């Protein structure tokens, strides 16, 4: 057992209970396949305790005032920055994220950006129609927010959800999955160390039972869920029973259109590096569905292959590693099933990869970076989210063909296009059915830009003022004034 993952206690108010109602289970290192820690599993009892702590914590948080809330969040960012080496090692151990990826910079940018919003929340003032008076609107916190995050990047996920809710003046009950609880628990401990009042950020690792209790709890005013569309439907059903609003950031099958006039070196590097490398392909907005124009198709495929074959698969604690393992053995087997099906389907050909990790990596949940070319647009590989290091490249002829195929998907989170034609860039971007579009590069996930999807990729936004407004409610106040 590793000391870095020794503290498995939930954070509930200012307490760290040593035992939980649903017991414990072993945590398996995805890189080795061996048990390395013990996870404490929270359930309805822990959620209820966290809700009571959150109600009290939210009042204390509100009483601090905006300037002190801002300063607390800035102190939290400083503590996370100082603790980043440990947090990155914890992420490498619990979810296989290579140290070389260093996600702390992105997380810190979100925390500091939203700390800056904490003292800048303003309402509006107007003269009401039909009466002599004054009307103004207050943007107020909802109260307690339930946040359910996925396992693929806990540090970034917390910074893109819970921090926004806290900057708006809310308290949070965060439920990380039992696959990756340890970074979240450390985050909660650092929040207390930063002077954030007890109960403002509660961390309860758990499974579906804890999630259902969190959604249904009467003290929780809104749910923020990040994950897959199947679970999202269950979240919405439970929330609907309690007339509770939800914000959903779900999966994607992001199209990446490569036009003949694109810079092929940059486009190929982006297509390979941004679909196969980050989180071993386990990211919702990665450009895993590439459409390349016929005139440059073969040349583009060759350049992607050359890039993909340079990516080092290995131990996430080794700084030379580019791609780590996927989250667990079940995920590796599922991804290999997708690869085997793609090999059997007509039309596509395997360009590189297609195997499990070899040699010393065989015991872990490693999958080689895999590229298929000439894939049929209506194939399973091209239409379904793989959530692994697998890239499909599809041929297109005209701009209209590319847009039609890109939009022929139930998903709509991210989209990408590569061209030197400015008119085409604007026209195609406007036609793509997606919450976010990037031209000639990757979406940077900048905290001042609204991020979110359309169609079955969810609704609600993270980033910028819209991200803050997800966790506020508007109160109208009307003063009747008597004329002199």
CSV table of C-alpha atoms in Angstrom, one decimal:
chain,number,residue,atom,x,y,z
A,1,UNK,CA,0.0,0.0,0.0
A,2,UNK,CA,1.3,3.5,-0.9
A,3,UNK,CA,1.5,6.2,1.7
A,4,UNK,CA,0.3,8.8,-0.8
A,5,UNK,CA,-3.1,7.1,-0.9
A,6,UNK,CA,-3.3,6.2,2.8
A,7,UNK,CA,-5.9,8.9,3.8
A,8,UNK,CA,-9.2,7.6,2.6
A,9,UNK,CA,-11.5,9.4,5.0
A,10,UNK,CA,-14.3,11.5,3.7
A,11,UNK,CA,-14.3,15.3,4.4
A,12,UNK,CA,-17.6,16.2,6.1
A,13,UNK,CA,-17.6,19.6,7.6
A,14,UNK,CA,-14.5,19.7,9.8
A,15,UNK,CA,-14.6,16.0,10.5
A,16,UNK,CA,-12.8,13.1,8.8
A,17,UNK,CA,-14.8,9.9,9.8
A,18,UNK,CA,-12.6,6.8,9.9
A,19,UNK,CA,-15.4,4.5,8.9
A,20,UNK,CA,-18.2,4.7,6.4
A,21,UNK,CA,-21.6,3.1,6.3
A,22,UNK,CA,-20.9,1.1,3.1
A,23,UNK,CA,-17.5,-0.2,4.2
A,24,UNK,CA,-14.4,-0.4,2.1
A,25,UNK,CA,-12.9,-2.0,-1.0
A,26,UNK,CA,-9.4,-2.3,-2.5
A,27,UNK,CA,-8.1,0.2,-5.0
A,28,UNK,CA,-6.2,-1.3,-7.9
A,29,UNK,CA,-3.3,0.5,-9.6
A,30,UNK,CA,-4.2,0.6,-13.3
A,31,UNK,CA,-0.6,0.5,-14.3
A,32,UNK,CA,0.2,-2.7,-12.4
A,33,UNK,CA,-3.1,-4.4,-11.8
A,34,UNK,CA,-2.2,-4.8,-8.1
A,35,UNK,CA,-4.1,-3.5,-5.1
A,36,UNK,CA,-2.4,-0.4,-3.7
A,37,UNK,CA,-4.9,1.3,-1.3
A,38,UNK,CA,-8.2,1.0,0.5
A,39,UNK,CA,-11.2,3.1,-0.5
A,40,UNK,CA,-13.9,4.1,2.0
A,41,UNK,CA,-17.4,4.0,0.4
A,42,UNK,CA,-19.9,6.6,1.4
A,43,UNK,CA,-23.6,6.2,1.2
A,44,UNK,CA,-26.9,8.0,2.2
A,45,UNK,CA,-25.7,8.4,5.8
A,46,UNK,CA,-22.6,10.3,4.8
A,47,UNK,CA,-24.5,12.3,2.2
A,48,UNK,CA,-27.0,13.4,4.9
A,49,UNK,CA,-24.2,14.4,7.3
A,50,UNK,CA,-22.5,16.3,4.5
A,51,UNK,CA,-25.8,18.1,3.7
A,52,UNK,CA,-26.2,19.2,7.2
A,53,UNK,CA,-22.6,20.4,7.3
A,54,UNK,CA,-23.1,22.2,4.0
A,55,UNK,CA,-26.2,24.1,5.1
A,56,UNK,CA,-24.2,25.5,8.1
A,57,UNK,CA,-21.1,26.0,6.0
A,58,UNK,CA,-22.9,28.0,3.3
A,59,UNK,CA,-24.2,30.5,5.9
A,60,UNK,CA,-20.6,30.9,7.2
A,61,UNK,CA,-19.3,31.3,3.7
A,62,UNK,CA,-21.9,33.9,2.9
A,63,UNK,CA,-21.2,35.8,6.1
A,64,UNK,CA,-17.5,36.1,5.1
A,65,UNK,CA,-18.4,38.5,2.3
A,66,UNK,CA,-17.1,38.5,-1.2
A,67,UNK,CA,-13.6,39.9,-0.5
A,68,UNK,CA,-12.8,37.2,2.0
A,69,UNK,CA,-14.3,34.4,-0.1
A,70,UNK,CA,-12.0,35.6,-2.9
A,71,UNK,CA,-9.0,35.5,-0.6
A,72,UNK,CA,-9.8,32.0,0.6
A,73,UNK,CA,-10.0,30.7,-2.9
A,74,UNK,CA,-6.7,32.4,-3.8
A,75,UNK,CA,-5.1,30.8,-0.7
A,76,UNK,CA,-6.5,27.4,-1.8
A,77,UNK,CA,-4.9,27.9,-5.3
A,78,UNK,CA,-1.5,28.7,-3.6
A,79,UNK,CA,-1.8,25.5,-1.5
A,80,UNK,CA,-2.6,23.4,-4.5
A,81,UNK,CA,0.3,24.8,-6.4
A,82,UNK,CA,2.6,24.0,-3.5
A,83,UNK,CA,1.1,20.5,-3.2
A,84,UNK,CA,1.1,19.9,-7.0
A,85,UNK,CA,3.9,17.3,-7.1
A,86,UNK,CA,2.1,15.2,-4.6
A,87,UNK,CA,-1.3,15.7,-6.3
A,88,UNK,CA,0.2,14.7,-9.6
A,89,UNK,CA,1.7,11.5,-8.2
A,90,UNK,CA,-1.6,10.7,-6.6
A,91,UNK,CA,-3.4,11.1,-10.0
A,92,UNK,CA,-0.7,8.9,-11.6
A,93,UNK,CA,-1.4,6.2,-9.0
A,94,UNK,CA,-5.2,6.4,-8.9
A,95,UNK,CA,-6.1,6.9,-12.6
A,96,UNK,CA,-2.9,6.4,-14.5
A,97,UNK,CA,-2.4,10.0,-15.7
A,98,UNK,CA,1.3,10.4,-16.6
A,99,UNK,CA,3.3,12.9,-14.6
A,100,UNK,CA,4.4,14.4,-17.9
A,101,UNK,CA,0.9,15.7,-18.6
A,102,UNK,CA,0.9,18.1,-15.5
A,103,UNK,CA,-2.8,19.0,-15.3
A,104,UNK,CA,-2.2,21.2,-12.3
A,105,UNK,CA,-1.6,24.3,-14.4
A,106,UNK,CA,-5.0,24.1,-16.0
A,107,UNK,CA,-6.7,23.5,-12.6
A,108,UNK,CA,-4.9,26.4,-11.1
A,109,UNK,CA,-6.0,28.7,-13.9
A,110,UNK,CA,-9.6,27.9,-13.2
A,111,UNK,CA,-9.4,28.3,-9.5
A,112,UNK,CA,-7.7,31.7,-9.7
A,113,UNK,CA,-10.0,32.9,-12.5
A,114,UNK,CA,-13.1,32.2,-10.4
A,115,UNK,CA,-11.5,33.5,-7.2
A,116,UNK,CA,-11.5,36.8,-9.1
A,117,UNK,CA,-15.2,36.5,-9.8
A,118,UNK,CA,-16.1,36.1,-6.1
A,119,UNK,CA,-16.1,39.9,-5.4
A,120,UNK,CA,-17.5,40.9,-8.8
A,121,UNK,CA,-21.0,39.5,-8.8
A,122,UNK,CA,-23.3,42.3,-9.8
A,123,UNK,CA,-27.0,42.6,-10.4
A,124,UNK,CA,-29.1,44.9,-12.5
A,125,UNK,CA,-31.2,48.0,-11.8
A,126,UNK,CA,-34.1,49.4,-13.9
A,127,UNK,CA,-37.2,51.5,-13.8
A,128,UNK,CA,-40.2,49.1,-13.9
A,129,UNK,CA,-42.9,49.6,-16.5
A,130,UNK,CA,-46.3,50.8,-15.4
A,131,UNK,CA,-45.5,52.0,-11.9
A,132,UNK,CA,-43.4,54.7,-10.3
A,133,UNK,CA,-40.6,52.8,-8.6
A,134,UNK,CA,-37.3,51.2,-8.7
A,135,UNK,CA,-36.5,47.5,-9.6
A,136,UNK,CA,-33.3,45.7,-9.1
A,137,UNK,CA,-32.2,42.1,-9.5
A,138,UNK,CA,-29.9,40.3,-7.1
A,139,UNK,CA,-27.8,37.3,-8.3
A,140,UNK,CA,-27.7,35.1,-5.2
A,141,UNK,CA,-26.2,31.6,-4.5
A,142,UNK,CA,-28.6,28.7,-4.8
A,143,UNK,CA,-27.4,27.3,-1.4
A,144,UNK,CA,-26.0,23.8,-1.5
A,145,UNK,CA,-24.8,22.2,-4.8
A,146,UNK,CA,-24.3,18.5,-5.4
A,147,UNK,CA,-21.4,17.9,-7.7
A,148,UNK,CA,-20.8,14.5,-9.3
A,149,UNK,CA,-17.5,14.2,-11.1
A,150,UNK,CA,-16.0,11.5,-13.3
A,151,UNK,CA,-12.8,9.5,-12.8
A,152,UNK,CA,-10.7,10.7,-15.7
A,153,UNK,CA,-9.2,13.9,-14.4
A,154,UNK,CA,-10.3,14.7,-10.8
A,155,UNK,CA,-8.2,17.8,-10.2
A,156,UNK,CA,-9.4,19.5,-13.3
A,157,UNK,CA,-13.0,18.3,-12.8
A,158,UNK,CA,-13.2,19.8,-9.3
A,159,UNK,CA,-11.7,23.1,-10.5
A,160,UNK,CA,-14.3,23.3,-13.4
A,161,UNK,CA,-17.3,22.6,-11.2
A,162,UNK,CA,-17.1,22.9,-7.5
A,163,UNK,CA,-14.9,26.0,-7.5
A,164,UNK,CA,-17.5,27.8,-9.7
A,165,UNK,CA,-20.2,27.0,-7.3
A,166,UNK,CA,-18.1,28.1,-4.3
A,167,UNK,CA,-17.1,31.4,-6.1
A,168,UNK,CA,-20.9,32.1,-6.5
A,169,UNK,CA,-21.3,31.7,-2.7
A,170,UNK,CA,-22.6,28.1,-2.5
A,171,UNK,CA,-21.5,25.2,-0.4
A,172,UNK,CA,-20.7,21.9,-2.2
A,173,UNK,CA,-21.1,18.2,-1.6
A,174,UNK,CA,-18.7,16.6,-4.0
A,175,UNK,CA,-19.1,12.9,-4.9
A,176,UNK,CA,-16.0,11.6,-6.6
A,177,UNK,CA,-16.2,8.0,-7.9
A,178,UNK,CA,-14.6,5.2,-5.9
A,179,UNK,CA,-12.2,4.6,-8.7
A,180,UNK,CA,-10.5,8.0,-8.1
A,181,UNK,CA,-11.2,9.4,-4.6
A,182,UNK,CA,-7.8,10.4,-3.4
A,183,UNK,CA,-7.0,13.6,-5.3
A,184,UNK,CA,-10.5,14.9,-4.3
A,185,UNK,CA,-10.0,14.0,-0.7
A,186,UNK,CA,-6.7,15.9,-0.6
A,187,UNK,CA,-8.4,18.8,-2.3
A,188,UNK,CA,-11.0,18.9,0.5
A,189,UNK,CA,-8.3,18.9,3.1
A,190,UNK,CA,-6.4,21.7,1.5
A,191,UNK,CA,-9.7,23.8,1.3
A,192,UNK,CA,-9.9,23.6,5.1
A,193,UNK,CA,-6.3,24.5,5.4
A,194,UNK,CA,-6.9,27.6,3.2
A,195,UNK,CA,-9.4,28.9,5.8
A,196,UNK,CA,-12.6,28.0,3.8
A,197,UNK,CA,-15.2,27.4,6.5
A,198,UNK,CA,-16.0,23.8,7.4
A,199,UNK,CA,-18.9,22.5,5.4
A,200,UNK,CA,-18.3,24.6,2.3
A,201,UNK,CA,-16.6,21.8,0.5
A,202,UNK,CA,-17.5,18.3,1.6
A,203,UNK,CA,-16.0,15.2,-0.2
A,204,UNK,CA,-17.9,11.9,-0.1
A,205,UNK,CA,-16.6,9.2,-2.4
A,206,UNK,CA,-19.3,6.8,-3.4
A,207,UNK,CA,-21.1,4.8,-6.0
A,208,UNK,CA,-24.7,5.0,-7.3
A,209,UNK,CA,-26.3,4.7,-3.9
A,210,UNK,CA,-24.5,7.9,-2.7
A,211,UNK,CA,-25.2,9.6,-6.0
A,212,UNK,CA,-28.9,8.9,-5.7
A,213,UNK,CA,-29.0,10.1,-2.1
A,214,UNK,CA,-27.2,13.3,-3.1
A,215,UNK,CA,-29.6,14.1,-5.9
A,216,UNK,CA,-32.7,13.4,-3.8
A,217,UNK,CA,-31.5,15.2,-0.6
A,218,UNK,CA,-33.9,18.2,0.2
A,219,UNK,CA,-31.0,20.4,1.2
A,220,UNK,CA,-29.4,20.2,-2.2
A,221,UNK,CA,-30.6,22.9,-4.6
A,222,UNK,CA,-28.9,21.9,-7.8
A,223,UNK,CA,-26.9,19.0,-9.3
A,224,UNK,CA,-23.8,19.4,-11.5
A,225,UNK,CA,-23.0,16.1,-13.2
A,226,UNK,CA,-20.1,15.2,-15.5
A,227,UNK,CA,-20.1,11.8,-17.1
A,228,UNK,CA,-21.8,9.6,-19.6
A,229,UNK,CA,-25.2,10.0,-21.2
A,230,UNK,CA,-26.6,6.7,-19.8
A,231,UNK,CA,-26.0,7.7,-16.2
A,232,UNK,CA,-27.1,11.3,-16.9
A,233,UNK,CA,-30.5,10.0,-17.8
A,234,UNK,CA,-30.8,8.3,-14.4
A,235,UNK,CA,-29.6,11.6,-12.8
A,236,UNK,CA,-32.3,13.5,-14.6
A,237,UNK,CA,-35.0,11.0,-13.7
A,238,UNK,CA,-34.1,11.3,-10.0
A,239,UNK,CA,-33.8,15.1,-10.2
A,240,UNK,CA,-37.1,15.4,-11.9
A,241,UNK,CA,-38.9,13.5,-9.1
A,242,UNK,CA,-37.7,16.4,-6.8
A,243,UNK,CA,-38.1,19.2,-9.4
A,244,UNK,CA,-34.4,19.9,-9.1
A,245,UNK,CA,-32.3,21.6,-11.8
A,246,UNK,CA,-29.3,19.9,-13.3
A,247,UNK,CA,-26.3,21.0,-15.3
A,248,UNK,CA,-24.9,18.2,-17.5
A,249,UNK,CA,-21.4,17.9,-19.1
A,250,UNK,CA,-21.6,14.6,-21.0
A,251,UNK,CA,-19.7,12.6,-23.6
A,252,UNK,CA,-18.8,13.5,-27.2
A,253,UNK,CA,-17.5,12.1,-30.5
A,254,UNK,CA,-15.9,15.3,-31.6
A,255,UNK,CA,-15.4,15.7,-35.4
A,256,UNK,CA,-12.1,17.1,-36.7
A,257,UNK,CA,-12.4,18.3,-40.3
A,258,UNK,CA,-9.1,18.5,-42.2
A,259,UNK,CA,-9.5,20.4,-45.5
A,260,UNK,CA,-7.0,20.2,-48.4
A,261,UNK,CA,-5.6,23.6,-47.8
A,262,UNK,CA,-4.7,22.9,-44.1
A,263,UNK,CA,-1.2,22.9,-42.7
A,264,UNK,CA,-0.9,19.1,-42.7
A,265,UNK,CA,2.0,18.9,-40.3
A,266,UNK,CA,0.1,20.8,-37.6
A,267,UNK,CA,-3.2,19.2,-38.4
A,268,UNK,CA,-1.7,15.7,-38.2
A,269,UNK,CA,0.2,16.5,-35.0
A,270,UNK,CA,-3.0,17.8,-33.4
A,271,UNK,CA,-5.1,14.9,-34.6
A,272,UNK,CA,-2.8,12.3,-33.1
A,273,UNK,CA,-1.6,14.2,-30.1
A,274,UNK,CA,-4.9,15.5,-28.9
A,275,UNK,CA,-7.0,12.3,-29.5
A,276,UNK,CA,-4.6,9.6,-28.3
A,277,UNK,CA,-2.4,11.2,-25.6
A,278,UNK,CA,-4.5,13.2,-23.1
A,279,UNK,CA,-5.9,10.9,-20.5
A,280,UNK,CA,-5.1,7.9,-22.8
A,281,UNK,CA,-8.0,9.0,-25.0
A,282,UNK,CA,-10.4,9.1,-22.1
A,283,UNK,CA,-11.6,12.6,-22.6
A,284,UNK,CA,-15.1,13.9,-23.6
A,285,UNK,CA,-14.0,16.6,-26.0
A,286,UNK,CA,-11.0,14.9,-27.7
A,287,UNK,CA,-11.1,15.0,-31.5
A,288,UNK,CA,-11.4,11.2,-32.0
A,289,UNK,CA,-13.5,11.4,-35.3
A,290,UNK,CA,-11.3,12.8,-38.0
A,291,UNK,CA,-12.6,13.7,-41.5
A,292,UNK,CA,-9.8,14.3,-44.1
A,293,UNK,CA,-10.5,15.6,-47.6
A,294,UNK,CA,-9.8,13.1,-50.4
A,295,UNK,CA,-7.1,15.1,-52.0
A,296,UNK,CA,-4.8,14.9,-49.0
A,297,UNK,CA,-6.3,11.8,-47.3
A,298,UNK,CA,-3.4,9.3,-47.8
A,299,UNK,CA,-0.7,11.9,-47.0
A,300,UNK,CA,-2.5,12.9,-43.9
A,301,UNK,CA,-3.0,9.4,-42.7
A,302,UNK,CA,0.7,8.7,-43.1
A,303,UNK,CA,1.6,11.7,-41.0
A,304,UNK,CA,-0.8,10.8,-38.3
A,305,UNK,CA,0.6,7.2,-38.2
A,306,UNK,CA,4.2,8.6,-37.9
A,307,UNK,CA,3.1,10.8,-34.9
A,308,UNK,CA,1.2,8.0,-33.2
A,309,UNK,CA,4.1,5.6,-33.3
A,310,UNK,CA,6.3,8.1,-31.4
A,311,UNK,CA,4.0,8.1,-28.3
A,312,UNK,CA,5.6,6.2,-25.4
A,313,UNK,CA,3.3,3.9,-23.5
A,314,UNK,CA,4.5,3.2,-20.0
A,315,UNK,CA,4.6,3.8,-16.2
A,316,UNK,CA,2.7,7.0,-15.5
A,317,UNK,CA,5.3,7.8,-12.8
A,318,UNK,CA,8.0,7.9,-15.4
A,319,UNK,CA,8.5,11.4,-16.9
A,320,UNK,CA,9.3,9.8,-20.3
A,321,UNK,CA,5.9,8.2,-20.5
A,322,UNK,CA,3.5,9.9,-22.9
A,323,UNK,CA,0.4,7.6,-22.6
A,324,UNK,CA,-0.5,5.8,-19.4
A,325,UNK,CA,-3.0,3.0,-18.8
A,326,UNK,CA,-6.7,3.3,-19.1
A,327,UNK,CA,-8.7,3.4,-15.9
A,328,UNK,CA,-9.0,-0.3,-15.2
A,329,UNK,CA,-9.0,-3.8,-16.7
A,330,UNK,CA,-12.7,-3.7,-17.6
A,331,UNK,CA,-12.1,-0.6,-19.6
A,332,UNK,CA,-9.1,-2.1,-21.4
A,333,UNK,CA,-11.1,-5.2,-22.4
A,334,UNK,CA,-14.0,-3.0,-23.6
A,335,UNK,CA,-11.7,-0.9,-25.7
A,336,UNK,CA,-10.1,-4.0,-27.2
A,337,UNK,CA,-13.6,-5.2,-28.1
A,338,UNK,CA,-14.1,-2.0,-30.0
A,339,UNK,CA,-10.8,-2.5,-31.8
A,340,UNK,CA,-11.6,-6.1,-32.7
A,341,UNK,CA,-15.0,-5.1,-34.0
A,342,UNK,CA,-13.4,-2.3,-36.1
A,343,UNK,CA,-10.9,-4.8,-37.6
A,344,UNK,CA,-13.8,-7.0,-38.6
A,345,UNK,CA,-15.9,-4.3,-40.2
A,346,UNK,CA,-15.5,-3.7,-43.9
A,347,UNK,CA,-14.0,-0.4,-45.1
A,348,UNK,CA,-11.5,0.5,-42.5
A,349,UNK,CA,-7.9,-0.6,-42.0
A,350,UNK,CA,-5.7,-0.7,-39.0
A,351,UNK,CA,-2.9,1.8,-39.5
A,352,UNK,CA,-1.0,1.4,-36.2
A,353,UNK,CA,-1.5,0.0,-32.7
A,354,UNK,CA,-4.4,-2.3,-31.9
A,355,UNK,CA,-2.9,-4.3,-29.1
A,356,UNK,CA,-2.7,-4.4,-25.3
A,357,UNK,CA,0.5,-3.3,-23.6
A,358,UNK,CA,3.4,-5.8,-24.1
A,359,UNK,CA,6.1,-7.1,-21.8
A,360,UNK,CA,6.3,-5.3,-18.4
A,361,UNK,CA,3.1,-3.5,-19.3
A,362,UNK,CA,1.0,-6.7,-19.8
A,363,UNK,CA,-0.2,-6.7,-16.1
A,364,UNK,CA,-1.6,-3.2,-16.3
A,365,UNK,CA,-4.6,-1.9,-18.3
A,366,UNK,CA,-2.6,-0.5,-21.2
A,367,UNK,CA,-3.9,-0.2,-24.7
A,368,UNK,CA,-1.6,0.9,-27.6
A,369,UNK,CA,-2.4,4.2,-29.4
A,370,UNK,CA,-4.5,2.9,-32.3
A,371,UNK,CA,-5.4,4.5,-35.6
A,372,UNK,CA,-7.9,3.3,-38.2
A,373,UNK,CA,-8.2,4.9,-41.7
A,374,UNK,CA,-10.8,4.7,-44.4
A,375,UNK,CA,-13.4,4.0,-41.7
A,376,UNK,CA,-17.1,4.0,-42.8
A,377,UNK,CA,-19.0,7.0,-41.5
A,378,UNK,CA,-21.8,4.8,-40.3
A,379,UNK,CA,-19.6,2.3,-38.5
A,380,UNK,CA,-19.7,1.7,-34.8
A,381,UNK,CA,-16.2,3.0,-34.4
A,382,UNK,CA,-17.1,6.3,-36.1
A,383,UNK,CA,-20.3,6.9,-34.2
A,384,UNK,CA,-19.8,5.7,-30.6
A,385,UNK,CA,-17.6,7.2,-28.0
A,386,UNK,CA,-14.7,4.8,-27.4
A,387,UNK,CA,-13.2,6.6,-24.4
A,388,UNK,CA,-9.8,5.2,-25.1
A,389,UNK,CA,-6.7,5.8,-27.3
A,390,UNK,CA,-8.4,5.0,-30.6
A,391,UNK,CA,-8.7,7.3,-33.6
A,392,UNK,CA,-10.8,6.9,-36.7
A,393,UNK,CA,-10.1,8.8,-40.0
A,394,UNK,CA,-12.8,9.1,-42.5
A,395,UNK,CA,-12.7,10.4,-46.1
A,396,UNK,CA,-14.8,13.3,-47.4
A,397,UNK,CA,-15.0,15.2,-50.7
A,398,UNK,CA,-16.8,18.5,-50.3
A,399,UNK,CA,-17.4,21.1,-47.5
A,400,UNK,CA,-21.1,20.1,-47.5
A,401,UNK,CA,-20.2,16.4,-47.1
A,402,UNK,CA,-17.9,17.2,-44.2
A,403,UNK,CA,-20.4,19.3,-42.3
A,404,UNK,CA,-23.2,16.8,-42.9
A,405,UNK,CA,-21.2,13.9,-41.6
A,406,UNK,CA,-19.9,15.9,-38.7
A,407,UNK,CA,-23.4,16.8,-37.6
A,408,UNK,CA,-24.7,13.3,-38.2
A,409,UNK,CA,-24.2,12.4,-34.5
A,410,UNK,CA,-26.2,12.4,-31.3
A,411,UNK,CA,-23.3,14.2,-29.7
A,412,UNK,CA,-22.4,17.9,-29.9
A,413,UNK,CA,-19.7,18.8,-27.4
A,414,UNK,CA,-16.6,19.8,-29.4
A,415,UNK,CA,-15.7,20.2,-33.1
A,416,UNK,CA,-12.6,21.2,-34.9
A,417,UNK,CA,-11.6,22.2,-38.4
A,418,UNK,CA,-8.3,22.9,-40.1
A,419,UNK,CA,-8.1,25.3,-43.1
A,420,UNK,CA,-6.3,28.5,-44.3
A,421,UNK,CA,-9.5,29.8,-45.8
A,422,UNK,CA,-10.9,32.4,-43.4
A,423,UNK,CA,-14.3,32.5,-45.0
A,424,UNK,CA,-14.6,28.7,-44.9
A,425,UNK,CA,-13.5,28.7,-41.2
A,426,UNK,CA,-16.3,31.1,-40.2
A,427,UNK,CA,-18.9,29.4,-42.4
A,428,UNK,CA,-18.2,25.8,-41.4
A,429,UNK,CA,-17.9,26.8,-37.7
A,430,UNK,CA,-21.3,28.4,-37.8
A,431,UNK,CA,-22.8,25.3,-39.4
A,432,UNK,CA,-21.3,22.7,-37.0
A,433,UNK,CA,-23.8,21.5,-34.3
A,434,UNK,CA,-21.5,21.7,-31.4
A,435,UNK,CA,-21.2,23.7,-28.2
A,436,UNK,CA,-17.5,24.5,-28.9
A,437,UNK,CA,-15.6,24.8,-32.1
A,438,UNK,CA,-11.8,25.3,-32.5
A,439,UNK,CA,-10.1,26.3,-35.8
A,440,UNK,CA,-6.5,25.2,-36.6
A,441,UNK,CA,-5.9,23.9,-33.1
A,442,UNK,CA,-7.2,22.3,-29.9
A,443,UNK,CA,-9.7,23.9,-27.5
A,444,UNK,CA,-7.5,25.3,-24.7
A,445,UNK,CA,-10.2,24.9,-22.0
A,446,UNK,CA,-9.6,28.5,-21.0
A,447,UNK,CA,-11.5,29.4,-17.8
A,448,UNK,CA,-12.9,32.6,-19.3
A,449,UNK,CA,-14.6,30.8,-22.2
A,450,UNK,CA,-18.0,29.1,-21.9
A,451,UNK,CA,-17.6,25.3,-22.3
A,452,UNK,CA,-20.4,22.8,-22.8
A,453,UNK,CA,-22.4,20.8,-25.3
A,454,UNK,CA,-25.6,20.5,-27.3
A,455,UNK,CA,-27.7,17.5,-28.2
A,456,UNK,CA,-26.8,14.5,-26.0
A,457,UNK,CA,-23.6,16.1,-24.9
A,458,UNK,CA,-25.4,17.9,-22.2
A,459,UNK,CA,-26.5,21.4,-21.3
A,460,UNK,CA,-25.3,24.2,-19.1
A,461,UNK,CA,-21.9,25.9,-19.3
A,462,UNK,CA,-18.6,25.9,-17.4
A,463,UNK,CA,-16.3,28.9,-17.9
A,464,UNK,CA,-16.7,32.7,-18.0
A,465,UNK,CA,-19.7,34.5,-16.5
A,466,UNK,CA,-22.1,31.8,-17.8
A,467,UNK,CA,-20.3,29.2,-15.7
A,468,UNK,CA,-20.9,31.3,-12.6
A,469,UNK,CA,-24.5,31.9,-13.4
A,470,UNK,CA,-25.1,28.1,-13.5
A,471,UNK,CA,-24.9,28.3,-9.7
A,472,UNK,CA,-26.8,31.4,-9.0
A,473,UNK,CA,-30.5,32.4,-8.9
A,474,UNK,CA,-32.0,35.8,-9.6
A,475,UNK,CA,-34.2,37.6,-7.1
A,476,UNK,CA,-36.3,40.6,-8.3
A,477,UNK,CA,-36.8,43.4,-5.7
A,478,UNK,CA,-39.3,46.1,-6.5
A,479,UNK,CA,-39.6,49.4,-4.6
A,480,UNK,CA,-42.8,51.5,-5.0
A,481,UNK,CA,-41.8,55.1,-4.8
A,482,UNK,CA,-44.3,57.9,-4.2
A,483,UNK,CA,-43.8,61.0,-6.3
A,484,UNK,CA,-43.3,64.2,-4.4
